[in-house]
Amino acid sequence: CSAVSACHAAGVTHRDVRLENVYRRAGPRDTYVLASFGACRVSKLPSSPGGQVLRSREAVAAARQEAEETVHAVCRAPEQVAPELGATLGPKVDVWGVGVVLHQLLLGVAPFASPLDTLADRAPLPAEASRSPAARKLMSKMLQRDPSARISAAEAETLVSALAYWPEMAAAAGAQSGVEPPIVAEVAPGARRDEVPPALLTQASQL
C-alpha cells in the first residue's frame, strides 16, 4: 500500500499491480519493492495521478486492448475489463490490484475466477470466513466494483498501518478481546500505546 500511495502522490498510476511485480529485497530487515512500471501513466500535475478519460469509442476499444495486453487477467479492475465511454481509468485500478494481492497473500487464491467475474457483485469465497472481520472489510473496501466507492491508496495505507498496531488499537477502541489481527506487522520494539498515531487509533475504532 505504501508504494502505491507514494506513486499516486507523485502523479504516477502503475496500472499493473500484481503479486508477480512485488519483489523482496533481502537484508537484516526484508523489504518489498513494487516494480515493472512499463504500463504506468504519469500525470503532469503533482499529487494528481494520471487518469485516462475515454472520450470516444476508439479510446474505449484501445483501452480494453491495452489492458488485455499489459495487465494480468487476475488483477484487472472492472473498469479495465469493460471500459465505458466517458469513464476514467485512474489510480483506483491500482487499489483494486493491491486488494487482489492482499487476498492472495491472506488466502492463497485470487478473489475472482476470471476477469468477467469482476463485473458482477462479488460473493465472498467460503475461505474468507477464516479471516478476521477487519481483514474482510479491508479487502471489501479495496475490491469495490465501482471505482468511486473504492478507497484510495492513501486510505488503504492508513488502514493497514492501523492494523499493524492492532493490540494497542483494540484496547483503545474498546474492541472485544480475542479478536485476531488480520495482518501481522512488526511494531517497533518497546513501542507504547501513546506512541501510536492518533489518526490510526481513530481508523481502528472504525474497523
C-alpha angles and dihedrals in degrees: 000000000000093000093050091044090052091049092052091048087055092050096256126131110195096199095190106063109160139137093262090060094056113089130192117231106206120220143114085305113023117230131190126227130202109224142167104070095173093117097042125126121214124208122217089220118078115239090013113101114218116264124190114221111206102220100165140033088248090057090050092052092046092050092051092049092046092052091049091051100042109025122068111244093237093059102039112126117227091254088056094047095050110013115190134210110271094016124128123229100207144148094302088080087070092052089054089051092051089050090054091048091049090051091050092049095048099040107018094237138079117258093234131047093210140001091257090060089067091067093069130061107280121247109209114245116247090243090062090072087073091065124080120268090248092056092048091048092050092051090047092053091052096044099053110143092218109068091211089059093047117098119245124252090251091054091047091050091053092050093049090048089051091053090054087065093044099135092054091039094052091054094044093048094045092241119170115273119251096039108147114229108244093213123035111211130165118259118202110271111264094014112163127213091247088060092061109104110254091229089061091051088055092048092050092052088058097050 
